[in-house]
XYZ file of C-alpha atoms in Angstrom:
539
model
C 51.129 16.864 -33.580
C 50.842 13.158 -34.588
C 47.526 12.593 -32.664
C 45.026 10.620 -34.254
C 41.657 12.816 -34.676
C 40.317 10.388 -32.105
C 42.758 11.365 -29.343
C 41.856 14.716 -30.000
C 38.039 14.466 -29.968
C 37.255 11.703 -27.378
C 35.257 12.746 -24.917
C 37.117 12.208 -20.907
C 34.499 11.554 -18.389
C 34.593 13.811 -14.715
C 32.665 14.759 -12.511
C 31.196 17.631 -13.250
C 28.395 17.009 -15.335
C 29.633 18.861 -18.174
C 30.534 17.228 -22.398
C 33.386 18.645 -24.241
C 36.044 17.895 -26.973
C 39.653 17.751 -25.190
C 41.075 21.001 -27.240
C 38.988 23.292 -28.919
C 35.736 23.643 -26.055
C 33.146 22.988 -28.731
C 30.674 21.201 -28.599
C 29.781 21.419 -25.165
C 26.721 19.688 -23.670
C 25.640 18.749 -20.282
C 24.643 15.610 -18.899
C 27.299 13.863 -19.689
C 29.877 13.183 -16.978
C 33.681 14.401 -19.247
C 35.562 16.532 -19.674
C 39.188 17.380 -20.966
C 42.275 16.423 -20.905
C 44.422 18.945 -19.994
C 41.692 20.056 -17.998
C 42.147 16.743 -16.223
C 45.880 18.185 -15.899
C 46.929 15.052 -18.780
C 50.047 15.370 -20.920
C 48.641 16.801 -24.302
C 48.498 13.021 -26.144
C 48.368 10.810 -23.178
C 44.846 10.507 -22.877
C 43.512 8.899 -19.584
C 43.275 5.632 -19.269
C 39.871 3.832 -18.779
C 39.154 1.143 -16.095
C 39.525 -2.105 -16.499
C 35.817 -3.433 -15.606
C 35.044 -0.157 -18.758
C 34.643 -0.206 -22.388
C 34.099 1.839 -24.563
C 31.532 2.502 -27.753
C 31.555 3.723 -31.694
C 33.453 7.090 -30.248
C 35.190 6.467 -27.530
C 33.567 6.843 -24.745
C 33.512 4.765 -21.724
C 30.906 2.615 -20.612
C 30.846 0.514 -17.464
C 30.873 -2.954 -17.326
C 27.519 -4.880 -16.332
C 27.457 -6.095 -13.077
C 25.679 -9.296 -11.350
C 22.977 -7.903 -8.964
C 22.626 -12.396 -7.822
C 20.045 -13.176 -5.145
C 20.956 -12.175 -1.743
C 22.247 -14.920 -0.072
C 21.114 -15.693 4.080
C 17.278 -14.331 2.997
C 16.850 -16.268 0.214
C 18.208 -19.097 1.841
C 16.106 -18.389 5.057
C 13.006 -17.500 2.599
C 13.593 -21.792 1.186
C 13.526 -22.746 5.028
C 10.258 -21.881 6.104
C 8.625 -22.998 2.950
C 10.620 -26.185 3.209
C 9.921 -26.894 7.651
C 6.497 -26.566 6.823
C 6.025 -29.091 3.076
C 8.673 -31.486 5.057
C 8.074 -31.171 8.632
C 5.267 -30.537 9.347
C 2.667 -33.451 9.191
C -0.771 -32.536 6.497
C -3.989 -32.392 8.274
C -6.546 -33.870 7.693
C -8.756 -32.696 5.135
C -6.197 -30.795 3.156
C -4.716 -32.070 0.151
C -1.629 -32.574 -0.969
C -1.661 -29.750 -3.240
C -2.898 -27.375 -0.902
C -0.164 -28.221 1.554
C 2.027 -27.554 -0.920
C 0.684 -24.489 -1.948
C 0.971 -23.165 1.832
C 4.615 -24.181 2.100
C 5.661 -22.002 -1.093
C 2.767 -18.579 -0.279
C 5.078 -19.084 3.286
C 8.595 -18.939 1.342
C 6.777 -16.307 -0.922
C 5.659 -14.294 2.402
C 9.094 -14.569 4.354
C 11.268 -13.335 1.154
C 8.612 -10.592 1.558
C 9.726 -9.454 4.510
C 13.411 -10.130 4.582
C 14.069 -8.912 1.049
C 16.669 -11.795 -0.686
C 15.067 -9.522 -3.645
C 12.705 -6.635 -4.778
C 9.334 -7.529 -3.943
C 8.148 -7.783 -7.324
C 10.605 -10.537 -8.269
C 10.266 -12.555 -5.407
C 6.621 -12.539 -6.175
C 7.306 -13.499 -9.199
C 9.958 -16.308 -8.282
C 7.192 -18.022 -6.198
C 4.436 -17.455 -8.553
C 6.612 -19.603 -10.908
C 7.450 -22.183 -8.779
C 3.903 -22.620 -8.816
C 3.613 -23.436 -11.554
C 6.726 -25.358 -12.739
C 6.133 -27.732 -9.527
C 2.035 -28.172 -11.188
C 0.752 -27.288 -7.675
C -1.150 -24.608 -9.447
C -2.007 -24.517 -12.989
C -0.727 -21.081 -15.145
C -4.252 -19.906 -14.849
C -5.349 -20.216 -11.304
C -1.622 -18.947 -10.437
C -3.060 -14.925 -12.812
C -6.259 -15.424 -12.344
C -6.570 -12.628 -9.984
C -4.962 -10.252 -12.895
C -8.619 -9.832 -13.570
C -9.826 -9.157 -9.937
C -11.526 -5.117 -9.689
C -9.344 -5.014 -6.854
C -5.486 -5.458 -7.921
C -6.604 -3.127 -10.895
C -8.237 -0.387 -8.280
C -5.211 -0.493 -6.828
C -3.040 -0.186 -10.528
C -5.030 2.472 -11.435
C -4.558 4.627 -8.023
C -1.376 4.775 -8.236
C -2.449 6.612 -12.129
C -4.562 9.136 -10.567
C -1.881 10.469 -8.369
C 0.153 11.319 -10.729
C -2.314 13.290 -12.414
C -2.974 15.120 -9.318
C 0.346 15.410 -9.005
C 1.606 16.628 -11.964
C -0.905 19.429 -12.432
C -0.293 21.233 -9.171
C -3.586 20.382 -7.632
C -1.947 18.051 -5.193
C 0.548 21.151 -4.245
C -1.823 23.485 -3.967
C -3.989 21.149 -1.807
C -1.283 20.623 0.064
C -0.276 23.783 0.743
C -3.711 24.712 2.176
C -3.626 22.124 4.226
C -0.220 23.117 6.112
C -1.613 26.608 5.762
C -4.575 25.036 8.807
C -2.859 22.553 10.465
C 0.803 23.348 9.468
C 2.570 24.108 12.916
C 2.844 20.329 12.878
C 3.714 17.375 11.149
C 0.829 15.675 13.657
C -1.578 18.128 13.425
C -0.525 17.453 9.695
C -1.974 13.810 10.085
C -4.485 14.903 11.849
C -6.249 17.633 9.166
C -5.854 14.456 6.432
C -7.608 12.350 9.499
C -10.442 14.355 9.382
C -10.317 15.443 5.925
C -10.857 11.890 5.546
C -13.762 10.621 7.804
C -16.106 13.630 6.025
C -15.412 10.983 2.456
C -15.030 7.629 3.953
C -19.415 7.532 4.397
C -19.660 8.805 0.728
C -17.141 6.589 -0.988
C -16.741 3.287 0.120
C -13.977 1.681 -1.223
C -10.199 2.636 0.804
C -8.385 1.990 -1.367
C -9.658 4.733 -4.100
C -9.775 6.565 -1.052
C -6.041 6.098 0.097
C -4.701 5.949 -3.182
C -6.439 8.692 -5.303
C -6.788 11.257 -3.206
C -4.476 10.703 0.306
C -1.183 9.669 -1.767
C -0.998 12.125 -3.718
C -1.471 15.201 -0.846
C 0.818 13.554 1.750
C 3.394 12.458 -1.737
C 3.320 16.362 -2.045
C 3.372 17.398 1.525
C 6.273 15.623 1.735
C 7.983 16.796 -1.550
C 7.498 20.564 0.055
C 9.637 18.953 3.051
C 12.221 18.197 1.311
C 10.830 14.051 2.229
C 11.556 11.699 -1.169
C 11.508 8.546 -1.082
C 14.796 7.077 0.674
C 17.342 8.622 2.461
C 15.002 11.168 3.405
C 11.390 9.117 3.399
C 11.388 9.978 7.482
C 11.724 13.575 7.311
C 7.954 13.651 7.242
C 6.469 11.235 3.919
C 6.946 7.703 6.118
C 5.184 9.633 9.337
C 2.058 10.778 7.212
C 1.808 7.506 5.171
C 2.061 5.389 8.149
C -0.277 7.118 10.300
C -3.173 7.721 7.305
C -2.983 3.962 6.894
C -3.190 2.663 9.938
C -6.593 5.747 10.728
C -8.149 4.630 7.310
C -9.061 1.138 9.362
C -11.040 2.923 11.986
C -12.493 5.278 9.181
C -13.747 2.286 7.495
C -15.472 0.485 10.637
C -16.977 4.022 11.891
C -20.205 3.658 8.523
C -21.471 0.772 6.788
C -20.881 2.713 3.369
C -16.825 3.263 4.901
C -15.629 0.111 3.007
C -16.936 -2.167 0.780
C -16.461 -5.356 1.904
C -19.333 -4.593 5.016
C -21.630 -5.000 3.823
C -20.952 -8.402 3.368
C -20.633 -8.876 6.698
C -23.942 -7.842 7.558
C -25.101 -10.730 4.521
C -23.383 -13.270 5.812
C -25.227 -12.966 8.893
C -28.486 -12.354 7.234
C -28.195 -15.890 5.339
C -27.184 -17.216 8.760
C -31.025 -16.024 9.835
C -29.568 -13.171 11.473
C -30.660 -10.116 9.582
C -29.578 -6.199 11.336
C -32.278 -4.463 10.696
C -31.712 -0.534 9.781
C -28.748 -1.399 9.422
C -26.421 1.807 8.323
C -28.002 3.137 11.781
C -27.215 -0.043 13.700
C -23.749 0.438 12.315
C -23.325 3.186 12.938
C -24.001 3.656 15.984
C -21.892 0.384 17.450
C -19.182 2.257 15.036
C -19.041 5.365 15.988
C -17.800 5.879 19.662
C -14.813 2.214 19.810
C -13.826 4.263 15.898
C -13.570 7.858 17.792
C -11.009 6.607 20.141
C -8.646 4.847 17.270
C -8.849 7.944 15.105
C -7.658 9.979 18.372
C -5.056 7.667 19.778
C -4.066 6.489 16.495
C -2.235 8.984 14.643
C -0.310 9.580 18.448
C 0.746 6.038 18.171
C 1.495 5.982 14.759
C 4.122 9.441 15.303
C 5.782 7.821 18.247
C 6.269 4.494 16.766
C 7.371 6.174 13.909
C 8.784 9.815 14.883
C 9.231 12.278 11.880
C 12.516 14.611 11.644
C 10.852 17.059 11.055
C 7.965 17.753 14.481
C 7.309 21.121 14.595
C 6.767 23.466 12.048
C 5.331 26.796 13.465
C 6.404 29.491 10.887
C 4.838 26.659 8.638
C 1.199 28.389 7.590
C 2.607 31.930 6.759
C 4.607 30.612 4.384
C 1.995 28.775 3.141
C -0.176 30.771 2.918
C 2.157 33.496 0.446
C 2.624 30.370 -1.463
C -0.819 29.890 -2.137
C -0.747 33.552 -3.340
C 1.385 32.851 -5.524
C 0.103 29.887 -6.975
C -2.045 32.457 -8.117
C -5.964 31.186 -9.516
C -5.967 27.645 -10.432
C -5.021 26.792 -14.085
C -6.723 25.227 -16.412
C -4.562 21.040 -16.177
C -5.864 21.414 -12.125
C -9.449 22.466 -12.785
C -8.952 19.572 -15.362
C -7.961 17.267 -13.058
C -10.352 18.376 -10.357
C -13.378 18.123 -12.550
C -11.874 14.028 -13.717
C -11.135 13.332 -9.939
C -14.921 14.527 -9.323
C -16.488 12.989 -11.536
C -14.616 9.304 -10.752
C -15.355 9.742 -6.799
C -19.359 10.404 -7.766
C -18.729 7.480 -9.761
C -17.682 5.843 -6.610
C -20.160 6.677 -4.634
C -23.307 5.923 -6.678
C -20.898 2.946 -8.275
C -23.856 0.376 -6.651
C -26.609 1.656 -8.254
C -25.699 2.460 -12.361
C -23.209 -0.719 -11.888
C -19.703 0.218 -12.121
C -17.137 -1.206 -10.261
C -14.341 0.862 -9.114
C -11.489 0.066 -10.818
C -13.525 0.918 -13.865
C -14.558 4.397 -12.405
C -10.767 5.105 -12.214
C -10.522 4.566 -15.866
C -12.999 6.205 -16.386
C -10.892 9.328 -14.785
C -7.971 7.841 -16.402
C -9.264 8.174 -20.236
C -10.069 11.695 -19.600
C -7.180 13.002 -18.159
C -5.648 11.719 -21.088
C -8.028 12.457 -23.491
C -7.700 16.045 -22.007
C -2.913 16.148 -22.142
C -2.736 15.434 -18.214
C -1.391 12.459 -18.853
C 0.391 10.828 -21.629
C 1.131 7.193 -21.609
C 4.928 7.069 -20.890
C 3.445 8.579 -17.567
C 1.426 5.274 -16.982
C 3.774 3.176 -18.234
C 6.486 5.147 -16.631
C 4.752 4.594 -12.470
C 6.616 1.336 -12.061
C 5.779 1.445 -8.321
C 2.446 0.383 -9.852
C 3.346 -1.968 -12.285
C 5.195 -3.321 -9.525
C 2.363 -3.666 -7.026
C -0.038 -5.707 -10.058
C 2.762 -8.357 -10.288
C 3.256 -9.078 -6.338
C -0.385 -8.286 -4.987
C -1.345 -10.399 -8.145
C 0.418 -12.925 -7.222
C -0.788 -13.170 -3.537
C -4.349 -12.709 -3.841
C -3.482 -15.629 -6.210
C -2.327 -17.668 -3.920
C -4.586 -16.756 -1.112
C -8.021 -16.966 -3.414
C -6.402 -20.688 -4.283
C -6.073 -21.390 -0.288
C -9.182 -20.996 0.255
C -10.101 -23.437 -3.418
C -7.403 -26.525 -1.986
C -9.542 -25.942 1.545
C -6.698 -25.490 3.620
C -8.384 -22.148 5.190
C -11.877 -24.215 4.995
C -9.820 -26.736 7.167
C -7.360 -24.912 9.456
C -10.958 -22.312 10.798
C -12.911 -25.999 11.108
C -10.171 -27.563 14.031
C -9.609 -24.066 15.603
C -13.848 -23.596 15.605
C -13.783 -28.018 16.474
C -10.965 -27.445 20.073
C -12.959 -24.040 21.305
C -16.263 -25.753 21.591
C -14.845 -29.031 23.210
C -13.480 -27.092 25.738
C -16.972 -25.802 26.449
C -16.106 -22.485 27.487
C -18.245 -19.372 27.903
C -19.562 -17.026 25.151
C -17.360 -14.474 25.804
C -13.703 -16.593 25.708
C -14.636 -18.054 22.878
C -15.608 -14.180 21.283
C -12.213 -13.592 22.476
C -10.472 -16.506 21.576
C -11.481 -16.835 17.842
C -11.454 -12.029 17.493
C -7.646 -13.944 17.862
C -7.214 -16.407 15.244
C -8.974 -14.120 13.168
C -6.183 -11.757 12.859
C -3.822 -13.962 13.490
C -5.569 -15.762 9.961
C -5.002 -12.613 8.057
C -1.784 -13.353 7.370
C -2.277 -15.736 5.155
C -4.959 -13.503 3.340
C -3.879 -10.631 0.448
C -8.138 -9.103 0.950
C -10.390 -8.384 3.720
C -12.638 -8.850 1.892
C -11.446 -12.632 0.877
C -11.032 -13.317 4.550
C -14.257 -11.927 5.531
C -15.734 -14.339 2.802
C -14.142 -17.273 3.769
C -13.662 -17.269 6.940
C -17.089 -15.058 8.246
C -19.717 -17.617 8.381
C -17.708 -20.453 9.974
C -16.230 -18.048 12.838
C -20.595 -16.101 13.101
C -21.464 -19.150 13.396
C -19.202 -20.753 16.016
C -20.046 -17.667 17.966
C -23.180 -18.050 18.033
C -23.735 -21.208 18.325
C -21.567 -20.653 21.993
C -24.419 -18.190 22.458
C -22.984 -14.744 21.665
C -25.058 -11.883 20.587
C -26.294 -12.060 16.881
C -25.784 -8.371 16.625
C -22.716 -8.409 17.918
C -20.888 -10.915 15.972
C -22.326 -9.493 12.826
C -20.842 -6.563 13.265
C -17.687 -7.791 14.824
C -16.552 -9.713 12.662
C -16.736 -6.551 9.632
C -15.301 -4.130 11.939
C -12.268 -6.506 12.789
C -12.593 -7.078 9.322
C -11.697 -3.523 8.751
C -9.005 -3.343 11.777
C -5.987 -5.029 10.204
C -5.889 -3.553 7.388
C -2.332 -1.689 7.613
C -1.014 -5.100 9.419
C 0.863 -6.116 6.012
C 2.288 -4.124 2.506
C -0.459 -6.992 0.911
C -3.559 -6.508 3.895
C -5.533 -4.687 1.616
C -5.519 -2.353 -1.317
C -4.380 0.655 0.720
C -1.565 -0.460 2.621
C -1.014 -2.437 -1.021
C -1.103 1.601 -2.771
C 0.944 3.065 0.410
C 3.243 0.815 0.097
C 4.129 1.070 -3.438
C 4.977 5.034 -2.946
C 8.275 3.756 -1.323
C 8.015 6.114 2.188
C 8.388 3.153 3.916
C 10.073 -0.712 3.959
C 8.958 -4.050 4.384
C 10.506 -4.099 8.364
C 9.058 -0.824 9.118
C 5.197 -2.089 7.649
C 4.761 -5.903 9.673
C 6.517 -3.850 12.983
C 3.930 -0.702 12.839
C 1.644 -2.911 10.947
C 1.233 -5.238 14.500
C 1.615 -3.535 16.408
C -0.910 -1.006 15.665
C -2.766 -4.167 15.129
C -2.898 -5.246 18.554
C -3.614 -1.545 20.042
C -6.374 -1.594 17.625
C -8.001 -4.929 18.999
C -8.167 -3.556 22.374
C -9.407 -0.209 22.001
C -12.448 -1.785 20.361
C -12.485 -4.671 22.645
C -12.398 -1.747 25.239
C -14.015 0.893 24.370
C -16.670 -1.072 22.168
C -17.128 -3.592 24.523
C -18.236 -0.814 26.999
C -20.033 1.058 24.577
C -21.757 -2.390 22.885
C -23.040 -2.672 26.607
C -24.205 0.600 27.391
C -26.319 0.346 23.803
C -27.531 -2.877 24.552
C -25.929 -5.076 21.636
C -24.966 -8.076 25.030
């Protein structure tokens, strides 16, 4: 008595997640966080005092006050400091324009910020490209030129294909079969995934398509079955499987000429210098198979030691998986639809060069068919935040690195390296090794394997051959190497961007594992490959 209608009917916040009017208990709903005054032990009519930081809407419901989420000051200052040192403390080298050097400073600050995180990755990349345009270092057209690139949209489309794979349940089904066959341990799962990709890789020349369209959704399904989600539970299984698959893809892309799109570019560059490779597919496979198999044997175990999963032994998993497969029953219509569209997409990837269809376009065909068939909705695509976030930061970095080449910076730096090595009058083995080390380190400036090969391949090949390196050895090892650093950074390749976008590991893990495995790859291919290439007569 004496209470207003609002006081009688106002829902009040509680921990339970239930919402109801305070006296009657009627009109209950779930998904809110409210309870009655009586439930909270308050005197009737007294109500519950709202926190000072909250306001109420027209229904008397408390609304949390908006909170500021400013930039992290120390990472921000450190990131900016890197760029300022490059811009003002280091003299501009001869042959480099002031604009090119200024862009390098912005690029260095951007990459530093992506590593130490003053803002989320996409936000910091957006800030970097804004700086480049606002300071007139780049035109708006140049800064956003990469947003029309096929490889960028292939990465984005891979997220959408993965959504259909998971949403339909086909991902769970395939993952369960893998658990049944290899699931006694997490390491066994990794080797099983590696073997299956090895079968597909010669007929799928896009490593981004393989990883994003096929293996990422399988890994996500496996991880979810184990209770491993992005965030706190990522290290249960998902982080290890994602990193292991990313790093082994480097070797799979190197074993066959058609294992990666950029492989043929390396041979074209050698042919342009007057050193064509005879019978290229067989020559490539013969040179790559032994070091490639050595890398595949070692890499999952190395990642296992660097980033050990919390779930290691799963002896009962195959039995549980077999039971689950039985419970799943035959494939459903939606699963067949996803399987059919994915098969068509894969065929378009395989024969795309012959029919003139780019990889991203093939993926778009598959996605469109899934939307027409009802597997995916437009809202599903809009909700794939990882895809849109990756589109922003990956396209920004690719555009910046391309403009560094256009400004002549990459050419000037590579020319200085080449001139220095030539002046030292070293034997060809020393020049060969030194240039490969330099080529490895320079990839931190590139957001694309193909872009680095196109920018530096000819100069490095010419210097190696000029120093006495056997032409076929130089022609094969430069593109081999281009595959090997595909997991060095989150922007090192399309597949690296796809796996990083899954959220199963952070930036620090990316650079740590990527750097260690990258150096290990060089050693495997340098030592094992070196002996093998001697045996088959490459030098």
